[in-house]
Amino acid sequence: MASTSRDAHLNKVCCYSHPEAPLIEDYRAGDMICSECGLVVGDRVIDVGSEWRTFSNEKAGVDPSRVGGPENPLLSGGDLSTMIGPGTGPASFDAFGTAKYQNRRTMSSSDRALIAAFKEISTMADRINLPKTITDRANNLFKQVHDGKNLKGRSNDAKASACLYIACRQEGVPRTFKEICAVSKISKKEIGRCFKLTLKALATSVDLITTADFMSRFCANLDLPNVVQRAATHIARKAVEMDIVPGRSPISVAAAAIYMASQASDNKKTHKEIGDIAGVADVTIRQSYRLMYPHAAELFPEDFNFFTPIDQLPPV
């Protein structure tokens, strides 16, 4: 049997005689074999695949795997600690009927808190359909906050919600505080406090949110066509550039722009319909729309096809 050979330039396992030939991995023997000459160029290769196959029609509920989950670098020890299953035989209990071995003896309180927070972040992310990249970033942020012990006195659920909000902002898919609050157990005010404290503790920052960050999602949830979405995006951007809506939040400006664009098209939406999707009160949308209405002719794009003329748009 030949030993492992390495190309000095490419720094990879390859065959001496055929460096460019693809290698075949024999999972049963743990060997890597040259496909050209059959030379064994690597032995004792670790199989990183699943130990057992689980089929959907198996309803026993018993996990046959003996190796546990993947390594988690966010936990102390890389999550390689021993997890003891429930005992079934008489040797698993003492004379008083108490289990001799429990998982609490093999896992620190810090890791238990981290696992619970990671589970909460994953649950919240699933409810609002966030990708795994945002979940991983939120987990990293929570790990930094937890290790730094900067937010003492705040609940882990509040810190987890704030970390998820920051992760969304940093990944370029911001969510509103109301959206995070809807899937969390914490109030909007408490999430806002933890958000500010977390930014200060980690010495990090987030980009300012703009109307464009929410426009596509709001219009998609309202079933509005792309023409209306482009018009609403143009209206909101021009309103901000012309300083027509000073002091208004980007969410309320986006909602008012969607209302104006929809009223000029054949896909009209009411204040309430837009407010329910954007999480903004009807009065807030009306106030922003009232500021934008006198400048409607300047806000609409030039190529917009009006179904309802500007002079017939509702004043409020």
PDB file of C-alpha atoms in Angstrom:
ATOM      1  CA  MET A   1       0.000   0.000   0.000  1.00  0.00           C
ATOM      2  CA  ALA A   2       1.309   3.423  -0.916  1.00  0.00           C
ATOM      3  CA  SER A   3       1.319   6.288   1.503  1.00  0.00           C
ATOM      4  CA  THR A   4      -0.262   9.710   1.050  1.00  0.00           C
ATOM      5  CA  SER A   5       1.400  11.947  -1.557  1.00  0.00           C
ATOM      6  CA  ARG A   6       1.011  15.721  -1.743  1.00  0.00           C
ATOM      7  CA  ASP A   7       1.576  18.130  -4.580  1.00  0.00           C
ATOM      8  CA  ALA A   8       3.876  20.842  -3.282  1.00  0.00           C
ATOM      9  CA  HIS A   9       2.330  23.472  -5.494  1.00  0.00           C
ATOM     10  CA  LEU A  10      -1.349  22.662  -5.192  1.00  0.00           C
ATOM     11  CA  ASN A  11      -1.150  21.315  -1.627  1.00  0.00           C
ATOM     12  CA  LYS A  12      -3.606  18.482  -2.274  1.00  0.00           C
ATOM     13  CA  VAL A  13      -3.677  14.714  -2.054  1.00  0.00           C
ATOM     14  CA  CYS A  14      -2.904  13.202  -5.472  1.00  0.00           C
ATOM     15  CA  CYS A  15      -1.326  10.235  -7.231  1.00  0.00           C
ATOM     16  CA  TYR A  16       2.450  10.249  -7.941  1.00  0.00           C
ATOM     17  CA  SER A  17       2.021   9.073 -11.518  1.00  0.00           C
ATOM     18  CA  HIS A  18      -1.264  10.824 -12.339  1.00  0.00           C
ATOM     19  CA  PRO A  19      -1.473  14.085 -10.363  1.00  0.00           C
ATOM     20  CA  GLU A  20      -4.476  15.329 -12.350  1.00  0.00           C
ATOM     21  CA  ALA A  21      -6.497  12.123 -12.117  1.00  0.00           C
ATOM     22  CA  PRO A  22      -9.605  12.239  -9.899  1.00  0.00           C
ATOM     23  CA  LEU A  23      -9.507  10.135  -6.744  1.00  0.00           C
ATOM     24  CA  ILE A  24     -12.122   7.569  -5.780  1.00  0.00           C
ATOM     25  CA  GLU A  25     -13.025   7.304  -2.097  1.00  0.00           C
ATOM     26  CA  ASP A  26     -13.749   3.841  -0.750  1.00  0.00           C
ATOM     27  CA  TYR A  27     -15.977   4.574   2.235  1.00  0.00           C
ATOM     28  CA  ARG A  28     -15.987   0.968   3.451  1.00  0.00           C
ATOM     29  CA  ALA A  29     -12.194   0.627   3.592  1.00  0.00           C
ATOM     30  CA  GLY A  30     -11.446   4.309   4.235  1.00  0.00           C
ATOM     31  CA  ASP A  31      -9.059   4.521   1.257  1.00  0.00           C
ATOM     32  CA  MET A  32      -8.560   7.092  -1.508  1.00  0.00           C
ATOM     33  CA  ILE A  33      -7.702   5.362  -4.816  1.00  0.00           C
ATOM     34  CA  CYS A  34      -6.339   6.772  -8.074  1.00  0.00           C
ATOM     35  CA  SER A  35      -8.881   6.293 -10.854  1.00  0.00           C
ATOM     36  CA  GLU A  36      -6.145   5.733 -13.465  1.00  0.00           C
ATOM     37  CA  CYS A  37      -3.813   3.142 -11.946  1.00  0.00           C
ATOM     38  CA  GLY A  38      -5.598   2.006  -8.790  1.00  0.00           C
ATOM     39  CA  LEU A  39      -2.849   3.230  -6.435  1.00  0.00           C
ATOM     40  CA  VAL A  40      -4.036   3.789  -2.857  1.00  0.00           C
ATOM     41  CA  VAL A  41      -2.865   7.332  -2.141  1.00  0.00           C
ATOM     42  CA  GLY A  42      -4.643   7.776   1.190  1.00  0.00           C
ATOM     43  CA  ASP A  43      -5.806   5.464   3.929  1.00  0.00           C
ATOM     44  CA  ARG A  44      -7.880   5.729   7.087  1.00  0.00           C
ATOM     45  CA  VAL A  45     -10.005   8.508   5.638  1.00  0.00           C
ATOM     46  CA  ILE A  46     -12.709   9.629   8.050  1.00  0.00           C
ATOM     47  CA  ASP A  47     -16.241   9.252   6.733  1.00  0.00           C
ATOM     48  CA  VAL A  48     -18.060  12.489   7.526  1.00  0.00           C
ATOM     49  CA  GLY A  49     -21.415  11.203   6.250  1.00  0.00           C
ATOM     50  CA  SER A  50     -24.396  10.103   8.265  1.00  0.00           C
ATOM     51  CA  GLU A  51     -23.988   6.957  10.332  1.00  0.00           C
ATOM     52  CA  TRP A  52     -27.552   5.770   9.737  1.00  0.00           C
ATOM     53  CA  ARG A  53     -30.216   6.474   7.175  1.00  0.00           C
ATOM     54  CA  THR A  54     -33.605   7.574   8.457  1.00  0.00           C
ATOM     55  CA  PHE A  55     -36.670   6.984   6.303  1.00  0.00           C
ATOM     56  CA  SER A  56     -39.834   9.039   6.449  1.00  0.00           C
ATOM     57  CA  ASN A  57     -42.048   6.009   7.093  1.00  0.00           C
ATOM     58  CA  GLU A  58     -40.208   5.087  10.270  1.00  0.00           C
ATOM     59  CA  LYS A  59     -42.362   6.335  13.132  1.00  0.00           C
ATOM     60  CA  ALA A  60     -40.630   4.682  16.045  1.00  0.00           C
ATOM     61  CA  GLY A  61     -39.219   8.037  17.175  1.00  0.00           C
ATOM     62  CA  VAL A  62     -35.903   6.440  18.165  1.00  0.00           C
ATOM     63  CA  ASP A  63     -32.777   8.048  16.743  1.00  0.00           C
ATOM     64  CA  PRO A  64     -30.352   5.235  15.751  1.00  0.00           C
ATOM     65  CA  SER A  65     -27.387   7.603  15.464  1.00  0.00           C
ATOM     66  CA  ARG A  66     -24.685   7.148  18.101  1.00  0.00           C
ATOM     67  CA  VAL A  67     -22.556  10.195  17.277  1.00  0.00           C
ATOM     68  CA  GLY A  68     -24.865  13.091  18.167  1.00  0.00           C
ATOM     69  CA  GLY A  69     -25.207  16.400  16.320  1.00  0.00           C
ATOM     70  CA  PRO A  70     -22.518  18.376  14.509  1.00  0.00           C
ATOM     71  CA  GLU A  71     -19.872  20.339  16.343  1.00  0.00           C
ATOM     72  CA  ASN A  72     -21.016  23.776  17.479  1.00  0.00           C
ATOM     73  CA  PRO A  73     -18.079  26.210  17.872  1.00  0.00           C
ATOM     74  CA  LEU A  74     -20.269  28.661  19.783  1.00  0.00           C
ATOM     75  CA  LEU A  75     -20.436  26.357  22.804  1.00  0.00           C
ATOM     76  CA  SER A  76     -17.595  25.727  25.205  1.00  0.00           C
ATOM     77  CA  GLY A  77     -15.735  22.569  24.270  1.00  0.00           C
ATOM     78  CA  GLY A  78     -17.163  22.715  20.757  1.00  0.00           C
ATOM     79  CA  ASP A  79     -20.351  20.940  21.911  1.00  0.00           C
ATOM     80  CA  LEU A  80     -18.448  17.672  22.289  1.00  0.00           C
ATOM     81  CA  SER A  81     -19.701  17.069  25.808  1.00  0.00           C
ATOM     82  CA  THR A  82     -21.416  13.807  26.700  1.00  0.00           C
ATOM     83  CA  MET A  83     -25.209  13.724  26.563  1.00  0.00           C
ATOM     84  CA  ILE A  84     -26.641  10.975  28.750  1.00  0.00           C
ATOM     85  CA  GLY A  85     -29.924   9.453  27.694  1.00  0.00           C
ATOM     86  CA  PRO A  86     -32.700   8.421  30.095  1.00  0.00           C
ATOM     87  CA  GLY A  87     -31.935   5.270  32.050  1.00  0.00           C
ATOM     88  CA  THR A  88     -34.170   2.225  31.734  1.00  0.00           C
ATOM     89  CA  GLY A  89     -32.516  -0.514  33.775  1.00  0.00           C
ATOM     90  CA  PRO A  90     -32.287  -0.861  37.569  1.00  0.00           C
ATOM     91  CA  ALA A  91     -28.593   0.074  37.475  1.00  0.00           C
ATOM     92  CA  SER A  92     -29.526   3.588  36.308  1.00  0.00           C
ATOM     93  CA  PHE A  93     -31.242   4.495  39.595  1.00  0.00           C
ATOM     94  CA  ASP A  94     -30.148   4.599  43.207  1.00  0.00           C
ATOM     95  CA  ALA A  95     -31.965   3.155  46.183  1.00  0.00           C
ATOM     96  CA  PHE A  96     -34.340   6.146  46.312  1.00  0.00           C
ATOM     97  CA  GLY A  97     -35.334   5.916  42.651  1.00  0.00           C
ATOM     98  CA  THR A  98     -33.298   8.947  41.569  1.00  0.00           C
ATOM     99  CA  ALA A  99     -31.400   8.780  38.274  1.00  0.00           C
ATOM    100  CA  LYS A 100     -27.664   8.402  38.901  1.00  0.00           C
ATOM    101  CA  TYR A 101     -26.613  10.257  35.760  1.00  0.00           C
ATOM    102  CA  GLN A 102     -28.179  13.454  34.518  1.00  0.00           C
ATOM    103  CA  ASN A 103     -27.319  15.836  31.702  1.00  0.00           C
ATOM    104  CA  ARG A 104     -27.067  18.769  34.078  1.00  0.00           C
ATOM    105  CA  ARG A 105     -23.843  17.279  35.424  1.00  0.00           C
ATOM    106  CA  THR A 106     -22.250  17.241  31.984  1.00  0.00           C
ATOM    107  CA  MET A 107     -23.343  20.690  30.715  1.00  0.00           C
ATOM    108  CA  SER A 108     -22.551  24.065  32.245  1.00  0.00           C
ATOM    109  CA  SER A 109     -25.236  26.624  32.998  1.00  0.00           C
ATOM    110  CA  SER A 110     -23.682  28.933  30.404  1.00  0.00           C
ATOM    111  CA  ASP A 111     -24.098  26.347  27.649  1.00  0.00           C
ATOM    112  CA  ARG A 112     -27.673  25.653  28.719  1.00  0.00           C
ATOM    113  CA  ALA A 113     -28.487  29.354  28.420  1.00  0.00           C
ATOM    114  CA  LEU A 114     -26.812  29.544  25.000  1.00  0.00           C
ATOM    115  CA  ILE A 115     -28.654  26.490  23.674  1.00  0.00           C
ATOM    116  CA  ALA A 116     -31.988  27.879  24.872  1.00  0.00           C
ATOM    117  CA  ALA A 117     -31.258  31.259  23.245  1.00  0.00           C
ATOM    118  CA  PHE A 118     -30.150  29.653  19.960  1.00  0.00           C
ATOM    119  CA  LYS A 119     -33.363  27.635  19.921  1.00  0.00           C
ATOM    120  CA  GLU A 120     -35.427  30.782  20.509  1.00  0.00           C
ATOM    121  CA  ILE A 121     -33.609  32.639  17.701  1.00  0.00           C
ATOM    122  CA  SER A 122     -34.152  29.725  15.323  1.00  0.00           C
ATOM    123  CA  THR A 123     -37.863  29.562  16.206  1.00  0.00           C
ATOM    124  CA  MET A 124     -38.378  33.297  15.635  1.00  0.00           C
ATOM    125  CA  ALA A 125     -36.459  33.179  12.343  1.00  0.00           C
ATOM    126  CA  ASP A 126     -38.589  30.281  11.105  1.00  0.00           C
ATOM    127  CA  ARG A 127     -41.798  32.162  11.861  1.00  0.00           C
ATOM    128  CA  ILE A 128     -40.847  35.097   9.617  1.00  0.00           C
ATOM    129  CA  ASN A 129     -39.033  32.983   6.996  1.00  0.00           C
ATOM    130  CA  LEU A 130     -35.490  34.227   7.562  1.00  0.00           C
ATOM    131  CA  PRO A 131     -32.571  32.319   5.984  1.00  0.00           C
ATOM    132  CA  LYS A 132     -29.960  30.427   7.962  1.00  0.00           C
ATOM    133  CA  THR A 133     -27.290  33.080   7.340  1.00  0.00           C
ATOM    134  CA  ILE A 134     -29.251  35.543   9.471  1.00  0.00           C
ATOM    135  CA  THR A 135     -29.799  32.927  12.176  1.00  0.00           C
ATOM    136  CA  ASP A 136     -26.055  32.205  12.305  1.00  0.00           C
ATOM    137  CA  ARG A 137     -25.206  35.906  12.542  1.00  0.00           C
ATOM    138  CA  ALA A 138     -27.761  36.393  15.326  1.00  0.00           C
ATOM    139  CA  ASN A 139     -26.281  33.410  17.195  1.00  0.00           C
ATOM    140  CA  ASN A 140     -22.799  34.921  16.937  1.00  0.00           C
ATOM    141  CA  LEU A 141     -24.046  38.281  18.193  1.00  0.00           C
ATOM    142  CA  PHE A 142     -25.779  36.644  21.151  1.00  0.00           C
ATOM    143  CA  LYS A 143     -22.620  34.677  21.963  1.00  0.00           C
ATOM    144  CA  GLN A 144     -20.590  37.908  22.075  1.00  0.00           C
ATOM    145  CA  VAL A 145     -23.152  39.631  24.281  1.00  0.00           C
ATOM    146  CA  HIS A 146     -23.427  36.628  26.590  1.00  0.00           C
ATOM    147  CA  ASP A 147     -19.671  36.219  26.989  1.00  0.00           C
ATOM    148  CA  GLY A 148     -19.135  39.944  27.535  1.00  0.00           C
ATOM    149  CA  LYS A 149     -21.803  40.044  30.281  1.00  0.00           C
ATOM    150  CA  ASN A 150     -22.657  43.594  29.222  1.00  0.00           C
ATOM    151  CA  LEU A 151     -26.437  43.330  29.445  1.00  0.00           C
ATOM    152  CA  LYS A 152     -26.851  42.076  32.980  1.00  0.00           C
ATOM    153  CA  GLY A 153     -30.420  42.157  34.218  1.00  0.00           C
ATOM    154  CA  ARG A 154     -31.918  41.741  30.754  1.00  0.00           C
ATOM    155  CA  SER A 155     -33.694  38.514  29.883  1.00  0.00           C
ATOM    156  CA  ASN A 156     -32.119  36.161  27.365  1.00  0.00           C
ATOM    157  CA  ASP A 157     -35.264  36.305  25.224  1.00  0.00           C
ATOM    158  CA  ALA A 158     -34.968  40.098  24.954  1.00  0.00           C
ATOM    159  CA  LYS A 159     -31.286  39.856  24.035  1.00  0.00           C
ATOM    160  CA  ALA A 160     -32.054  37.142  21.468  1.00  0.00           C
ATOM    161  CA  SER A 161     -34.779  39.289  19.866  1.00  0.00           C
ATOM    162  CA  ALA A 162     -32.449  42.296  19.693  1.00  0.00           C
ATOM    163  CA  CYS A 163     -29.673  40.183  18.143  1.00  0.00           C
ATOM    164  CA  LEU A 164     -32.068  38.873  15.499  1.00  0.00           C
ATOM    165  CA  TYR A 165     -33.150  42.436  14.678  1.00  0.00           C
ATOM    166  CA  ILE A 166     -29.513  43.556  14.340  1.00  0.00           C
ATOM    167  CA  ALA A 167     -28.657  40.523  12.200  1.00  0.00           C
ATOM    168  CA  CYS A 168     -31.498  41.387   9.804  1.00  0.00           C
ATOM    169  CA  ARG A 169     -30.239  44.969   9.515  1.00  0.00           C
ATOM    170  CA  GLN A 170     -26.635  43.891   8.947  1.00  0.00           C
ATOM    171  CA  GLU A 171     -27.597  41.313   6.314  1.00  0.00           C
ATOM    172  CA  GLY A 172     -29.546  43.888   4.313  1.00  0.00           C
ATOM    173  CA  VAL A 173     -33.022  42.453   4.924  1.00  0.00           C
ATOM    174  CA  PRO A 174     -34.288  44.613   7.799  1.00  0.00           C
ATOM    175  CA  ARG A 175     -37.447  43.804   9.693  1.00  0.00           C
ATOM    176  CA  THR A 176     -39.447  46.242  11.779  1.00  0.00           C
ATOM    177  CA  PHE A 177     -39.584  46.118  15.559  1.00  0.00           C
ATOM    178  CA  LYS A 178     -43.249  45.164  15.307  1.00  0.00           C
ATOM    179  CA  GLU A 179     -42.415  42.170  13.115  1.00  0.00           C
ATOM    180  CA  ILE A 180     -39.814  40.937  15.601  1.00  0.00           C
ATOM    181  CA  CYS A 181     -42.176  41.643  18.497  1.00  0.00           C
ATOM    182  CA  ALA A 182     -44.939  39.607  16.803  1.00  0.00           C
ATOM    183  CA  VAL A 183     -42.831  36.427  16.912  1.00  0.00           C
ATOM    184  CA  SER A 184     -41.210  37.148  20.274  1.00  0.00           C
ATOM    185  CA  LYS A 185     -42.416  37.083  23.856  1.00  0.00           C
ATOM    186  CA  ILE A 186     -40.900  40.504  24.571  1.00  0.00           C
ATOM    187  CA  SER A 187     -42.449  43.944  24.244  1.00  0.00           C
ATOM    188  CA  LYS A 188     -41.380  46.344  21.524  1.00  0.00           C
ATOM    189  CA  LYS A 189     -39.996  48.801  24.072  1.00  0.00           C
ATOM    190  CA  GLU A 190     -37.779  46.183  25.726  1.00  0.00           C
ATOM    191  CA  ILE A 191     -36.448  44.990  22.341  1.00  0.00           C
ATOM    192  CA  GLY A 192     -35.604  48.608  21.477  1.00  0.00           C
ATOM    193  CA  ARG A 193     -33.705  49.062  24.739  1.00  0.00           C
ATOM    194  CA  CYS A 194     -31.710  45.866  24.251  1.00  0.00           C
ATOM    195  CA  PHE A 195     -31.013  46.874  20.643  1.00  0.00           C
ATOM    196  CA  LYS A 196     -29.351  50.127  21.721  1.00  0.00           C
ATOM    197  CA  LEU A 197     -27.452  48.469  24.571  1.00  0.00           C
ATOM    198  CA  THR A 198     -26.220  45.673  22.292  1.00  0.00           C
ATOM    199  CA  LEU A 199     -24.905  48.106  19.674  1.00  0.00           C
ATOM    200  CA  LYS A 200     -23.072  50.006  22.404  1.00  0.00           C
ATOM    201  CA  ALA A 201     -21.701  46.867  24.069  1.00  0.00           C
ATOM    202  CA  LEU A 202     -20.393  45.335  20.831  1.00  0.00           C
ATOM    203  CA  ALA A 203     -19.166  48.686  19.459  1.00  0.00           C
ATOM    204  CA  THR A 204     -20.894  47.895  16.173  1.00  0.00           C
ATOM    205  CA  SER A 205     -23.307  49.759  13.943  1.00  0.00           C
ATOM    206  CA  VAL A 206     -26.058  49.113  11.429  1.00  0.00           C
ATOM    207  CA  ASP A 207     -26.926  50.882   8.204  1.00  0.00           C
ATOM    208  CA  LEU A 208     -29.782  53.343   8.273  1.00  0.00           C
ATOM    209  CA  ILE A 209     -33.002  51.842   6.990  1.00  0.00           C
ATOM    210  CA  THR A 210     -34.534  53.375   3.874  1.00  0.00           C
ATOM    211  CA  THR A 211     -37.903  53.139   2.200  1.00  0.00           C
ATOM    212  CA  ALA A 212     -36.466  50.799  -0.453  1.00  0.00           C
ATOM    213  CA  ASP A 213     -35.665  48.185   2.214  1.00  0.00           C
ATOM    214  CA  PHE A 214     -39.361  47.482   2.805  1.00  0.00           C
ATOM    215  CA  MET A 215     -40.995  48.395  -0.514  1.00  0.00           C
ATOM    216  CA  SER A 216     -40.654  45.096  -2.367  1.00  0.00           C
ATOM    217  CA  ARG A 217     -41.839  43.017   0.608  1.00  0.00           C
ATOM    218  CA  PHE A 218     -44.815  45.256   1.393  1.00  0.00           C
ATOM    219  CA  CYS A 219     -45.932  45.357  -2.257  1.00  0.00           C
ATOM    220  CA  ALA A 220     -45.545  41.596  -2.609  1.00  0.00           C
ATOM    221  CA  ASN A 221     -47.675  40.989   0.485  1.00  0.00           C
ATOM    222  CA  LEU A 222     -50.303  43.372  -0.932  1.00  0.00           C
ATOM    223  CA  ASP A 223     -50.292  41.553  -4.308  1.00  0.00           C
ATOM    224  CA  LEU A 224     -49.422  44.749  -6.164  1.00  0.00           C
ATOM    225  CA  PRO A 225     -47.871  44.535  -9.665  1.00  0.00           C
ATOM    226  CA  ASN A 226     -44.295  45.595 -10.419  1.00  0.00           C
ATOM    227  CA  VAL A 227     -45.502  48.796 -12.080  1.00  0.00           C
ATOM    228  CA  VAL A 228     -47.068  50.000  -8.836  1.00  0.00           C
ATOM    229  CA  GLN A 229     -44.021  48.903  -6.851  1.00  0.00           C
ATOM    230  CA  ARG A 230     -41.641  50.861  -9.085  1.00  0.00           C
ATOM    231  CA  ALA A 231     -43.887  53.925  -8.877  1.00  0.00           C
ATOM    232  CA  ALA A 232     -44.103  53.691  -5.080  1.00  0.00           C
ATOM    233  CA  THR A 233     -40.325  53.316  -4.819  1.00  0.00           C
ATOM    234  CA  HIS A 234     -39.846  56.400  -7.010  1.00  0.00           C
ATOM    235  CA  ILE A 235     -42.412  58.412  -5.013  1.00  0.00           C
ATOM    236  CA  ALA A 236     -40.805  57.554  -1.668  1.00  0.00           C
ATOM    237  CA  ARG A 237     -37.289  58.315  -2.907  1.00  0.00           C
ATOM    238  CA  LYS A 238     -38.318  61.677  -4.399  1.00  0.00           C
ATOM    239  CA  ALA A 239     -40.241  62.603  -1.243  1.00  0.00           C
ATOM    240  CA  VAL A 240     -37.134  62.030   0.862  1.00  0.00           C
ATOM    241  CA  GLU A 241     -34.867  63.881  -1.589  1.00  0.00           C
ATOM    242  CA  MET A 242     -37.224  66.891  -1.703  1.00  0.00           C
ATOM    243  CA  ASP A 243     -37.500  66.852   2.111  1.00  0.00           C
ATOM    244  CA  ILE A 244     -41.292  66.729   1.943  1.00  0.00           C
ATOM    245  CA  VAL A 245     -41.657  64.307   4.872  1.00  0.00           C
ATOM    246  CA  PRO A 246     -39.174  65.530   7.518  1.00  0.00           C
ATOM    247  CA  GLY A 247     -39.090  63.502  10.717  1.00  0.00           C
ATOM    248  CA  ARG A 248     -41.201  60.657   9.330  1.00  0.00           C
ATOM    249  CA  SER A 249     -39.999  57.092   9.635  1.00  0.00           C
ATOM    250  CA  PRO A 250     -39.068  55.267   6.400  1.00  0.00           C
ATOM    251  CA  ILE A 251     -41.801  52.716   7.086  1.00  0.00           C
ATOM    252  CA  SER A 252     -44.573  55.323   7.220  1.00  0.00           C
ATOM    253  CA  VAL A 253     -43.190  57.093   4.128  1.00  0.00           C
ATOM    254  CA  ALA A 254     -43.096  53.778   2.245  1.00  0.00           C
ATOM    255  CA  ALA A 255     -46.678  53.014   3.299  1.00  0.00           C
ATOM    256  CA  ALA A 256     -47.882  56.454   2.160  1.00  0.00           C
ATOM    257  CA  ALA A 257     -46.049  56.069  -1.171  1.00  0.00           C
ATOM    258  CA  ILE A 258     -47.693  52.682  -1.734  1.00  0.00           C
ATOM    259  CA  TYR A 259     -51.092  54.208  -0.980  1.00  0.00           C
ATOM    260  CA  MET A 260     -50.517  57.058  -3.455  1.00  0.00           C
ATOM    261  CA  ALA A 261     -49.261  54.734  -6.213  1.00  0.00           C
ATOM    262  CA  SER A 262     -52.101  52.251  -5.700  1.00  0.00           C
ATOM    263  CA  GLN A 263     -54.744  54.991  -5.793  1.00  0.00           C
ATOM    264  CA  ALA A 264     -53.392  56.166  -9.166  1.00  0.00           C
ATOM    265  CA  SER A 265     -53.539  52.609 -10.568  1.00  0.00           C
ATOM    266  CA  ASP A 266     -56.323  50.082 -11.012  1.00  0.00           C
ATOM    267  CA  ASN A 267     -55.071  48.086  -7.965  1.00  0.00           C
ATOM    268  CA  LYS A 268     -56.348  50.371  -5.232  1.00  0.00           C
ATOM    269  CA  LYS A 269     -55.582  49.620  -1.581  1.00  0.00           C
ATOM    270  CA  THR A 270     -57.031  51.269   1.521  1.00  0.00           C
ATOM    271  CA  HIS A 271     -55.155  52.763   4.458  1.00  0.00           C
ATOM    272  CA  LYS A 272     -56.124  49.811   6.619  1.00  0.00           C
ATOM    273  CA  GLU A 273     -54.908  47.164   4.163  1.00  0.00           C
ATOM    274  CA  ILE A 274     -51.515  48.856   3.834  1.00  0.00           C
ATOM    275  CA  GLY A 275     -51.309  49.569   7.552  1.00  0.00           C
ATOM    276  CA  ASP A 276     -51.915  45.923   8.451  1.00  0.00           C
ATOM    277  CA  ILE A 277     -49.033  44.796   6.225  1.00  0.00           C
ATOM    278  CA  ALA A 278     -46.607  47.599   7.143  1.00  0.00           C
ATOM    279  CA  GLY A 279     -47.481  47.605  10.837  1.00  0.00           C
ATOM    280  CA  VAL A 280     -48.336  51.318  10.731  1.00  0.00           C
ATOM    281  CA  ALA A 281     -51.475  53.015  12.044  1.00  0.00           C
ATOM    282  CA  ASP A 282     -53.975  54.468   9.562  1.00  0.00           C
ATOM    283  CA  VAL A 283     -53.493  57.949  11.038  1.00  0.00           C
ATOM    284  CA  THR A 284     -49.735  57.772  10.475  1.00  0.00           C
ATOM    285  CA  ILE A 285     -50.206  56.880   6.800  1.00  0.00           C
ATOM    286  CA  ARG A 286     -52.708  59.728   6.359  1.00  0.00           C
ATOM    287  CA  GLN A 287     -50.330  62.250   7.941  1.00  0.00           C
ATOM    288  CA  SER A 288     -47.467  61.293   5.619  1.00  0.00           C
ATOM    289  CA  TYR A 289     -49.783  61.168   2.595  1.00  0.00           C
ATOM    290  CA  ARG A 290     -51.159  64.637   3.441  1.00  0.00           C
ATOM    291  CA  LEU A 291     -47.619  66.032   3.230  1.00  0.00           C
ATOM    292  CA  MET A 292     -46.933  64.287  -0.096  1.00  0.00           C
ATOM    293  CA  TYR A 293     -50.268  65.008  -1.812  1.00  0.00           C
ATOM    294  CA  PRO A 294     -49.571  68.673  -2.863  1.00  0.00           C
ATOM    295  CA  HIS A 295     -46.388  67.502  -4.656  1.00  0.00           C
ATOM    296  CA  ALA A 296     -47.923  64.447  -6.350  1.00  0.00           C
ATOM    297  CA  ALA A 297     -47.184  65.708  -9.873  1.00  0.00           C
ATOM    298  CA  GLU A 298     -43.469  65.946  -9.054  1.00  0.00           C
ATOM    299  CA  LEU A 299     -43.299  62.604  -7.242  1.00  0.00           C
ATOM    300  CA  PHE A 300     -44.683  60.239  -9.879  1.00  0.00           C
ATOM    301  CA  PRO A 301     -42.284  58.861 -12.518  1.00  0.00           C
ATOM    302  CA  GLU A 302     -42.695  60.342 -15.978  1.00  0.00           C
ATOM    303  CA  ASP A 303     -43.537  57.026 -17.658  1.00  0.00           C
ATOM    304  CA  PHE A 304     -46.267  56.046 -15.176  1.00  0.00           C
ATOM    305  CA  ASN A 305     -49.572  55.092 -16.832  1.00  0.00           C
ATOM    306  CA  PHE A 306     -52.283  56.752 -14.722  1.00  0.00           C
ATOM    307  CA  PHE A 307     -55.551  54.859 -14.293  1.00  0.00           C
ATOM    308  CA  THR A 308     -56.792  57.655 -12.029  1.00  0.00           C
ATOM    309  CA  PRO A 309     -55.512  61.187 -12.846  1.00  0.00           C
ATOM    310  CA  ILE A 310     -53.571  63.104 -10.225  1.00  0.00           C
ATOM    311  CA  ASP A 311     -56.306  65.697  -9.788  1.00  0.00           C
ATOM    312  CA  GLN A 312     -58.748  62.904  -8.886  1.00  0.00           C
ATOM    313  CA  LEU A 313     -56.573  61.315  -6.194  1.00  0.00           C
ATOM    314  CA  PRO A 314     -58.110  61.367  -2.689  1.00  0.00           C
ATOM    315  CA  PRO A 315     -56.793  64.383  -0.738  1.00  0.00           C
ATOM    316  CA  VAL A 316     -56.485  62.282   2.458  1.00  0.00           C
TER     317      VAL A 316
END
